[in-house]
Coordinates of C-alpha atoms and ligand atoms in Angstrom, one line a residue:
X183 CA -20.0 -38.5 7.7
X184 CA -17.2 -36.7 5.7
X185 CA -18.0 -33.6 3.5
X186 CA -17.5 -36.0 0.1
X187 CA -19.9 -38.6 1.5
X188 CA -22.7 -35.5 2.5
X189 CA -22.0 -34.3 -1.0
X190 CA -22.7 -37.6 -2.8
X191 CA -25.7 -38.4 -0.4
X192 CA -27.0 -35.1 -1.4
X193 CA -30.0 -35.6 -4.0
X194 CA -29.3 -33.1 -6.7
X195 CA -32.0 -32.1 -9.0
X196 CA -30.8 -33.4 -12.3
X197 CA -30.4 -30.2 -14.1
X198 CA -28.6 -28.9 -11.3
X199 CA -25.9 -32.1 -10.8
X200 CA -25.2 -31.2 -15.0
X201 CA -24.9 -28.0 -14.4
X202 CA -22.3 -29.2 -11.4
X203 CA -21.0 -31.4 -14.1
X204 CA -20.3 -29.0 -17.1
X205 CA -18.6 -26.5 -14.4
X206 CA -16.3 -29.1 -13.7
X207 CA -15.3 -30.0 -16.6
X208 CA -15.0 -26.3 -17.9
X209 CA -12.6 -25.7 -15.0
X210 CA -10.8 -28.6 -16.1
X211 CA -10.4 -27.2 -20.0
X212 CA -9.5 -23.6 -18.6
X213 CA -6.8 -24.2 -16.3
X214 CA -4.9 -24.8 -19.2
X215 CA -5.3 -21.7 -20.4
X216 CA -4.1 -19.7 -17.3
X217 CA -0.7 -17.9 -18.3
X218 CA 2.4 -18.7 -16.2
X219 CA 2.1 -15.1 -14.5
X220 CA -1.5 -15.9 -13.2
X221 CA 0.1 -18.4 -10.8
X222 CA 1.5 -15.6 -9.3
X223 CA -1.4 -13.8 -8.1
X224 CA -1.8 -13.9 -4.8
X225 CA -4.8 -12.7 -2.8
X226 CA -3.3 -10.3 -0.2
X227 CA -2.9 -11.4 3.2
X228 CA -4.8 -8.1 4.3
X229 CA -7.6 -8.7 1.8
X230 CA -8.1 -12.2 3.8
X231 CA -8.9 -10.6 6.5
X232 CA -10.2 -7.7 5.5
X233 CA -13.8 -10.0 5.7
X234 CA -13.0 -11.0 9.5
X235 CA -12.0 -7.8 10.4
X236 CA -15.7 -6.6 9.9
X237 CA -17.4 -9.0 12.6
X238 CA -19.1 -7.2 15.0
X239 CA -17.3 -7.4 18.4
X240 CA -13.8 -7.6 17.2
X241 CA -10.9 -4.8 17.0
X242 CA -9.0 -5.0 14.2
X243 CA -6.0 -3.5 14.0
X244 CA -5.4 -4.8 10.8
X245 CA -6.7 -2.6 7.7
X246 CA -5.1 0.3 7.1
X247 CA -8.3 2.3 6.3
X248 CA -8.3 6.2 6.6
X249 CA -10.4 8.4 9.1
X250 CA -13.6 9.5 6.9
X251 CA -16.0 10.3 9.4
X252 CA -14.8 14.5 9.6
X253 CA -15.6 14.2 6.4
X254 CA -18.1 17.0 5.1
X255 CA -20.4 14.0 4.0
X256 CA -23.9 16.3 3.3
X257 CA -21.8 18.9 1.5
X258 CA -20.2 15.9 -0.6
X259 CA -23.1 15.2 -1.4
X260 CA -24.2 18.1 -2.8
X261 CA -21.3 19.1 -4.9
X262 CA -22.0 15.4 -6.5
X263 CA -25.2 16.0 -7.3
X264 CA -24.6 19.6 -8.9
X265 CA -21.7 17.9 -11.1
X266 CA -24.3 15.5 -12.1
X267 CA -26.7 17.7 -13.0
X268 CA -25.0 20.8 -14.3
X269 CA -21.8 18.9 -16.0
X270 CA -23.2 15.2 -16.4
X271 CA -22.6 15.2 -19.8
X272 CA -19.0 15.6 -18.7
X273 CA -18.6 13.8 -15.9
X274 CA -20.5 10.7 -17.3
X275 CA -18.8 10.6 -20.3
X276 CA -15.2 8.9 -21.4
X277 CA -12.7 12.0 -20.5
X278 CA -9.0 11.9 -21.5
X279 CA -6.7 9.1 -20.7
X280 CA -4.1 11.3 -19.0
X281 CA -6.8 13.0 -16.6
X282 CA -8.3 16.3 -16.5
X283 CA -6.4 19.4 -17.0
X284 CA -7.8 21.2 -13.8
X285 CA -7.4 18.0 -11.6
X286 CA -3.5 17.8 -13.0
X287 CA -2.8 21.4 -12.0
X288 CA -4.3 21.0 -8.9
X289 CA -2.5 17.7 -8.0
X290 CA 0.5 20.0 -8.7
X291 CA -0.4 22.1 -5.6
X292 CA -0.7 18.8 -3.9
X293 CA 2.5 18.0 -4.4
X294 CA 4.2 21.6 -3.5
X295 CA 2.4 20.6 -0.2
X296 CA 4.8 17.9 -0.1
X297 CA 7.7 19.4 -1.2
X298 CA 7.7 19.3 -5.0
X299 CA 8.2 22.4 -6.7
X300 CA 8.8 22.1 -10.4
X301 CA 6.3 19.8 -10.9
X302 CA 4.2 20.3 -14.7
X303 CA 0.7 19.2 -15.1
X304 CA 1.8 18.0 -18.7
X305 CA 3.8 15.2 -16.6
X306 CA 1.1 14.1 -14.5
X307 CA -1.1 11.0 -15.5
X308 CA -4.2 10.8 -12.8
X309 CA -4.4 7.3 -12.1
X310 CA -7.0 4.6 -10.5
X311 CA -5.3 4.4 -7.2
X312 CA -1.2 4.5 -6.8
X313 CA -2.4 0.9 -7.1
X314 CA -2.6 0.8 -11.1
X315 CA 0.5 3.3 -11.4
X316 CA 2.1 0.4 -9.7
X317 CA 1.2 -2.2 -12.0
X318 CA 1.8 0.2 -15.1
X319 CA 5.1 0.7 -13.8
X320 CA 5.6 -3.2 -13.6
X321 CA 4.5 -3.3 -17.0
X322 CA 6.2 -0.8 -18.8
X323 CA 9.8 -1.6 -17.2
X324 CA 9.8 -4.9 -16.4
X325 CA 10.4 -8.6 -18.3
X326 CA 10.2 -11.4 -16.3
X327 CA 13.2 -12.4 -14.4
X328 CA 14.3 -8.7 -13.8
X329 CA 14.7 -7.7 -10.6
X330 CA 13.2 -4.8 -8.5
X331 CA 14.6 -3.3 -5.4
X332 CA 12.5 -2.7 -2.3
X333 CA 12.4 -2.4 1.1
X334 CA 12.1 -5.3 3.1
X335 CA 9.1 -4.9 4.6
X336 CA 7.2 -3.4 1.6
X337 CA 4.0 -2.9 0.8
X338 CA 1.9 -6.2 0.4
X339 CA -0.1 -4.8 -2.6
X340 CA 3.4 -4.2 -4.5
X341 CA 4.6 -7.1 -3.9
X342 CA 1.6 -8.8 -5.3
X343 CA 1.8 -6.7 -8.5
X344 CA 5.3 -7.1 -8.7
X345 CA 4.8 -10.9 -7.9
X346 CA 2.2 -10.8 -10.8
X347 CA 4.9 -9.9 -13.7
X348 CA 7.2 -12.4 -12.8
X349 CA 9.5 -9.9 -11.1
X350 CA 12.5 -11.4 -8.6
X351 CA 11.4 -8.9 -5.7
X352 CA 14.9 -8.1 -4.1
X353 CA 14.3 -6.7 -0.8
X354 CA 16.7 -4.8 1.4
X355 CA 16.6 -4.9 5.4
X356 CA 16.1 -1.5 6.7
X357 CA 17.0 0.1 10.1
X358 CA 15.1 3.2 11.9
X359 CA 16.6 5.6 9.4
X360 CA 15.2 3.0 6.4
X361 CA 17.0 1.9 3.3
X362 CA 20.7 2.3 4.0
X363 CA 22.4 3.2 1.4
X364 CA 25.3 0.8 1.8
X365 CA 23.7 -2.2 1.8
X366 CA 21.5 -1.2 -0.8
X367 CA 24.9 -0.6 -3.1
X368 CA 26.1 -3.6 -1.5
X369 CA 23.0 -5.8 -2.9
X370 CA 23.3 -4.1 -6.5
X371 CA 26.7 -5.1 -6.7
X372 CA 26.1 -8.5 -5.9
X373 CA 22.9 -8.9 -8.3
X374 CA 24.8 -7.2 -11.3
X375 CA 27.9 -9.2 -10.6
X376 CA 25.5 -12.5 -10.9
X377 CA 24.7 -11.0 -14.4
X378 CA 20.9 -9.7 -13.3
X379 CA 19.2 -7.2 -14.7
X380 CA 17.9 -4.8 -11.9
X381 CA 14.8 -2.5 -13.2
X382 CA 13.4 -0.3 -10.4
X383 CA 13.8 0.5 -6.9
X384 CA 10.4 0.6 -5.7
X385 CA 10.3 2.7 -2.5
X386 CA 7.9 4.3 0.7
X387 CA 10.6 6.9 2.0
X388 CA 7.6 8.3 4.3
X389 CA 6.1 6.1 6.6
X390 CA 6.6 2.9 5.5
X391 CA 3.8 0.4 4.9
X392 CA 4.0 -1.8 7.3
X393 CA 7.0 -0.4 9.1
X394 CA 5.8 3.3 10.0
X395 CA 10.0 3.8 9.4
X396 CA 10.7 6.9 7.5
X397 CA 13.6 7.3 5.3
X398 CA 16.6 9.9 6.5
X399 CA 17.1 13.2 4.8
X400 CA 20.4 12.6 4.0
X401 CA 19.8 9.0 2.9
X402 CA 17.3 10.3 0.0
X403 CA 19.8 11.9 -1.7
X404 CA 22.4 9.4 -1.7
X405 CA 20.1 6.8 -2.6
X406 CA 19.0 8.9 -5.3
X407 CA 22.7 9.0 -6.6
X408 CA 23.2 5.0 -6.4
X409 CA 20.4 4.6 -8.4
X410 CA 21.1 7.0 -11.0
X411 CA 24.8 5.3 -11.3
X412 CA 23.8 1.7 -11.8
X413 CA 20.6 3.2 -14.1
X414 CA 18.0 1.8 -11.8
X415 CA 14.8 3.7 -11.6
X416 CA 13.1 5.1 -8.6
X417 CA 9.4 4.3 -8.1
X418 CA 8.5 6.3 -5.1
X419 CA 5.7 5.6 -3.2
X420 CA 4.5 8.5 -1.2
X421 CA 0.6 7.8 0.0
X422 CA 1.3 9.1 3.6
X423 CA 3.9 12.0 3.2
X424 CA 1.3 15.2 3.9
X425 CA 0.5 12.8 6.9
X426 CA 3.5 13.9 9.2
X427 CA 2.3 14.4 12.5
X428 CA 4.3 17.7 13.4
X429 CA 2.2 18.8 9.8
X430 CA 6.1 19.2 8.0
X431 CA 6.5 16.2 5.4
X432 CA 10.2 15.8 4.5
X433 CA 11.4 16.5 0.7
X434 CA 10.5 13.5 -1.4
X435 CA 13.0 11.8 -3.1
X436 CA 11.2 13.7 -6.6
X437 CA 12.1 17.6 -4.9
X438 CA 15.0 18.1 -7.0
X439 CA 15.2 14.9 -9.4
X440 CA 12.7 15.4 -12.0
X441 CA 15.0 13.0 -14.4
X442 CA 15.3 9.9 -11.9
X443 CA 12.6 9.2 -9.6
X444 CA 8.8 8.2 -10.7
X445 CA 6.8 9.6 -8.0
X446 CA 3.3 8.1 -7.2
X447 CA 0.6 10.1 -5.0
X448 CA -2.7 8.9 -4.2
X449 CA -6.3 10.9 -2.7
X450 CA -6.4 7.5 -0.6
X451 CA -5.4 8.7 2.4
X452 CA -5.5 12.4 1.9
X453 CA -9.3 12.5 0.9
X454 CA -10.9 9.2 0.4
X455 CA -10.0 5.6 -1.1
X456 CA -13.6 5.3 -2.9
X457 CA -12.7 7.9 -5.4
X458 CA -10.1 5.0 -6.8
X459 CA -7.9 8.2 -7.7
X460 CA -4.1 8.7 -7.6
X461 CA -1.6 10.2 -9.8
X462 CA 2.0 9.8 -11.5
X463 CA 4.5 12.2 -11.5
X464 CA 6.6 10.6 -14.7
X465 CA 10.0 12.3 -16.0
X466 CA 9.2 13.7 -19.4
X467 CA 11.2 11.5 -21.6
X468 CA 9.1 8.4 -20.1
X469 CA 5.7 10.2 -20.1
X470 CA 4.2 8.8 -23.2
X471 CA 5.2 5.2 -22.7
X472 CA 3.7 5.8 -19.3
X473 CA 0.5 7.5 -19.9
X474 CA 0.2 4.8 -23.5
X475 CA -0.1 1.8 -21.0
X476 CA -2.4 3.1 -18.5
X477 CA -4.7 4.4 -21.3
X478 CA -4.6 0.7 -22.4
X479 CA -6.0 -0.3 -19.0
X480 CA -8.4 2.2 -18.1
X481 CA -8.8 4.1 -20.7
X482 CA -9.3 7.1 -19.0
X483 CA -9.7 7.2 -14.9
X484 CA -13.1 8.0 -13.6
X485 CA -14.4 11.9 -14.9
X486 CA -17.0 11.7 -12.3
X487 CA -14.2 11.3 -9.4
X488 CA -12.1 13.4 -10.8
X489 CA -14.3 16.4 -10.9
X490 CA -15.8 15.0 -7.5
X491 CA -11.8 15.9 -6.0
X492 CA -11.6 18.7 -8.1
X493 CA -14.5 20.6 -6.7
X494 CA -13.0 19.3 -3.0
X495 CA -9.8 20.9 -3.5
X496 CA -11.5 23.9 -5.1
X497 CA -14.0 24.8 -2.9
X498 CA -13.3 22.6 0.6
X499 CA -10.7 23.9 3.0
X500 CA -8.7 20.3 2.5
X501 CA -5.5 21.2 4.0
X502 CA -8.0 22.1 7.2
X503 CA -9.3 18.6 6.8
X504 CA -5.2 17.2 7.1
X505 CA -4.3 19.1 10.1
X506 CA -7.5 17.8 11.7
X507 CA -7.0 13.6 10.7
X508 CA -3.1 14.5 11.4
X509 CA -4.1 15.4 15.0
X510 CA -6.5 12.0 15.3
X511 CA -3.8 9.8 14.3
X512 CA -0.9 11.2 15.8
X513 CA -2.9 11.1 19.0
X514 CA -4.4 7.2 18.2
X515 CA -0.6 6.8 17.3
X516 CA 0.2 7.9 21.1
X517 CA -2.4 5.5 22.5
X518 CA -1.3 2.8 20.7
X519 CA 2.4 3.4 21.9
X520 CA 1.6 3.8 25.2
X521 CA -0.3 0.6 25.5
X522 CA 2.1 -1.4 23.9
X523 CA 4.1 0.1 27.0
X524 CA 2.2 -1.0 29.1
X525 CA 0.9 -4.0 28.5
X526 CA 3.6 -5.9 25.9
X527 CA 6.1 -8.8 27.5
X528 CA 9.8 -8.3 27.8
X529 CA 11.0 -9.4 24.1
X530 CA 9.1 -7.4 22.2
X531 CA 10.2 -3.9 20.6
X532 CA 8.1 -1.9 17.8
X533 CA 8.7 1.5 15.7
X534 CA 7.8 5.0 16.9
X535 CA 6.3 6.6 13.3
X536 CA 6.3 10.1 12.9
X537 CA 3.3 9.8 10.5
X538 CA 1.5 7.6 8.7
X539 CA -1.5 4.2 9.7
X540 CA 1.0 2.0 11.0
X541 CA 3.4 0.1 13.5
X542 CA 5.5 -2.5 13.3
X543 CA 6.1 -4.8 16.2
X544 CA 9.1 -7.3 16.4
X545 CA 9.1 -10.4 18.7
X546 CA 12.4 -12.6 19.2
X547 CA 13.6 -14.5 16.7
X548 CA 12.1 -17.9 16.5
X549 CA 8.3 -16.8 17.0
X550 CA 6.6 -17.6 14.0
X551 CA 3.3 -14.9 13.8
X552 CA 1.2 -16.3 11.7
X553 CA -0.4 -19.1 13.8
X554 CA -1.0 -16.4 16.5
X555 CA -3.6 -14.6 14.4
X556 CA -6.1 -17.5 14.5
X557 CA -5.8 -16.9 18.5
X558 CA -5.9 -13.5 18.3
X559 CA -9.2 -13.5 16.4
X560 CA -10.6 -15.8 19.1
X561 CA -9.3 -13.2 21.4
X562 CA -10.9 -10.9 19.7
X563 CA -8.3 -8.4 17.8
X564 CA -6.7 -9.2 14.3
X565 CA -3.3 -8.0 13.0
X566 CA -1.7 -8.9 9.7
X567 CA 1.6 -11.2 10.2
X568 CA 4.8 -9.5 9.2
X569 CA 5.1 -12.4 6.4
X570 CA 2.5 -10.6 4.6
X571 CA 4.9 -8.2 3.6
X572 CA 8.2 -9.4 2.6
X573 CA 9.0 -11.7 -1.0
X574 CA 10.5 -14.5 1.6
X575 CA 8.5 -17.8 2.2
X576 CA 10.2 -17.6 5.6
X577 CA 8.1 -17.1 9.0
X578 CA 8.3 -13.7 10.1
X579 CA 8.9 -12.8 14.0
X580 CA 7.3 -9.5 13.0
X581 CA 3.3 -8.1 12.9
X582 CA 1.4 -4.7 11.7
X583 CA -0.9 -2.6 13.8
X584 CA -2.6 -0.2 12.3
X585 CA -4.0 2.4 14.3
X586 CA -6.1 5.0 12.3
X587 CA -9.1 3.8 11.8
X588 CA -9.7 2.7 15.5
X589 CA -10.6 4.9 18.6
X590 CA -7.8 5.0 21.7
X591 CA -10.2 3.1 23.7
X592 CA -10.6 0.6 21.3
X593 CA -6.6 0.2 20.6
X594 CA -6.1 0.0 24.6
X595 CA -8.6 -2.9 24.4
X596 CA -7.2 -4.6 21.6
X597 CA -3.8 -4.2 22.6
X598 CA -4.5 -5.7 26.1
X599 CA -6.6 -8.7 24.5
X600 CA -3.4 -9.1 21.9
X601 CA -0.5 -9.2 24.7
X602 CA -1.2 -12.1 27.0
X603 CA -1.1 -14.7 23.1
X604 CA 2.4 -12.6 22.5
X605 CA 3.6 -13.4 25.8
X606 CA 2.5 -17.0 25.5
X607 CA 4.2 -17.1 22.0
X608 CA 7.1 -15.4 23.4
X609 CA 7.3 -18.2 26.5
X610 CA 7.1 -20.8 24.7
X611 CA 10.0 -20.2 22.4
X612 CA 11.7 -19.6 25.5
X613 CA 11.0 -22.6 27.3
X614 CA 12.4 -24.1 23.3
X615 CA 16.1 -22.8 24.1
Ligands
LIG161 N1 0.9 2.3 -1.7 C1 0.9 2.1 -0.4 C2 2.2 2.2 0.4 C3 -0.2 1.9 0.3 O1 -0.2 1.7 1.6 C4 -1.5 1.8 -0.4 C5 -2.8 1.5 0.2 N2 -2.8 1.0 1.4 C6 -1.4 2.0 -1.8 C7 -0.2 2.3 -2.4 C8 -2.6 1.9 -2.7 O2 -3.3 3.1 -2.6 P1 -4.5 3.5 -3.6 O3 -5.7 3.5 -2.8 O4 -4.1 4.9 -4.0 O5 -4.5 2.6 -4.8

């Protein structure tokens, strides 16, 4: 029996077959009233299996999550419950669109951590994530049609909110030093001599999500320079940059270019992802256009979370708490190097991050990754395929492992239940020559 012959054989009571019956045709009605930039939504290809990645028994090596157990969770809890109680009136209520003075001022420490010296709190807008600066960013600067730069791999959850505003996502092949500036000017010329309009450069100079490649010293600068001569602006994404393992993040692109460079930061991976807070560092003379869209979609980030990381960088010894998660995952970095050493097939080659969630694992050209995640999860261990993370419809010979939120024993044993379906993969493209 098919699944259309169970579903007509299937006695309906009658209220509930025109209840079936008025969805149906409501879909019908409302499709036409999806706007052309809805059809770009995508879900992201890490969000798919973010729900498979959960099932007991399996090691997933998939979701970047951060380490939260060292947490102080009691103490957390506590300094919740006192802002509740002695400021709830506060922290419960609508706050300002831009964020809260203290938390500003603070992020600004935050970002001398990194590197940033000069920056104002009047200039920061605290944010729901580096998620929704991206998307304001989109918005503000982009019509459909223009073009943003990237890396290529990128981010998938840029892509999708680039994707979303009808963007043309140019992305730019990096080596183990990153974007290389030549190419990159290379590309620009190209687009501009086709007549395009190129908007943004939208950038992870630290630890690249998916790559774990980190962008040369020397090529900041002069990608800094390009950028500023064909008037392109710099979105710079910098989640991962106080998560160097030797505990010295490089300079940002910002340190030094208050007038060029957008810089987004994020509490994500720093603190914790459920406080949905990041901030925008935004060059004065684009501040109010800036802050005026995000208001329109939030209208002010959460008061409660904000005071909630407030009172952690306050009172918590948080730069104690970085040194500590930087050990765990440079060390669950190691174990995840040296078992791809051990166990991966000839053929295969990955990065060697300095910081960051994440590596990045190339097979040979030819090998197609995607299909080899449906054997992987029978194996036992999930990945996200490299296609995930690139504009291109093409298959990708690429795949990303994230090791931090998985112990070394559990990367060794995912690693050796991943190897013998990339060796397979790999032999059989072979055997195709
Ligand atoms: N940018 C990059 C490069 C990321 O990897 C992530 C999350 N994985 C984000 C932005 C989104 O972070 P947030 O939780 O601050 O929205």
């Amino acid at each position: 029996m098919t699944s259309q012959d169970e579903l007509e054989s299937t006695q309906l009571p009658a209220e509930t077959e025109a209840a079936l019956e008025r969805a149906v045709e409501s879909a019908h009605r409302h499709e036409l009233l999806f706007s052309e930039r809805a059809a770009n939504i995508k879900q992201s290809a890490v969000r798919d299996v973010f729900d498979i990645s959960i099932r007991p028994g399996l090691v997933s090596l998939a979701g970047g999550s951060p380490y939260l157990k060292s947490l102080p969770l009691d103490d957390l809890g506590r300094t919740a419950e006192r802002i509740i109680a002695e400021h709830g009136l506060e922290a419960l209520q609508y706050g300002g669109g831009q964020g809260m003075e203290r938390l500003r001022q603070q992020i600004c420490d935050v970002m001398a951590a990194e590197g940033i010296l000069d920056a104002d709190p009047a200039d920061v807008v605290v944010t729901t994530g580096s998620q929704s600066a991206q998307d304001v960013a989109a918005k503000v600067f982009c019509d459909p049609g223009d073009v943003v730069l990237c890396e290529d791999p990128t981010y998938v959850g840029a892509l999708n909110t680039f994707e979303a505003y009808q963007v043309d996502v140019q992305a730019i092949e990096m080596d183990e030093e990153g974007l290389d500036p030549h190419r990159l000017e290379q590309r620009i010329k190209q687009l501009l001599s086709e007549g395009r309009r190129i908007k943004l450069l939208y950038t992870i100079p630290s630890f690249n999500n998916p790559s774990g490649i980190t962008m040369a010293a020397e090529r900041r600068q002069r990608i800094v320079e390009i950028c500023r001569e064909n008037n392109i602006l710099i979105v710079e994404d910098n989640p991962y940059g106080l998560l160097r393992f030797d505990g010295n993040p490089l300079p940002p692109m910002r340190a030094g270019h208050p007038d060029d460079v957008l810089y987004l930061g994020s509490f994500s991976k720093i603190f914790a992802p459920g406080v949905r807070l990041g901030w925008a560092l935004v060059p004065r003379h684009l501040h109010r256009r800036f802050y005026l869209a995000c208001e329109a979609v939030v209208l002010c980030p959460s008061p409660l979370t904000q005071m909630l990381v407030s009172a952690y960088l306050a009172e918590y010894d948080w730069q104690g708490h970085l040194v500590k998660t930087r050990e765990l995952y440079s060390e669950r970095c190691a174990s995840m190097l040296s078992a791809l050493g051990q166990h991966l097939p000839d053929g295969a080659s990955w990065t060697r991050p300095d910081g960051g969630f994440f590596v990045w694992v190339t097979l040979p050209q030819g090998v197609d990754t995607y299909p080899l995640l449906y054997q992987a999860i029978d194996a036992g261990v999930v990945f996200i395929p490299g296609a995930a993370f690139t504009p291109s419809d093409e298959p990708s010979n690429k795949l990303r492992l994230a090791f931090s939120a998985v112990s070394p024993e559990e990367i060794e044993e995912g690693i050796r239940r991943l190897a013998p379906i990339l060796r397979a993969a790999i032999e059989e493209r072979s055997s195709r020559n």
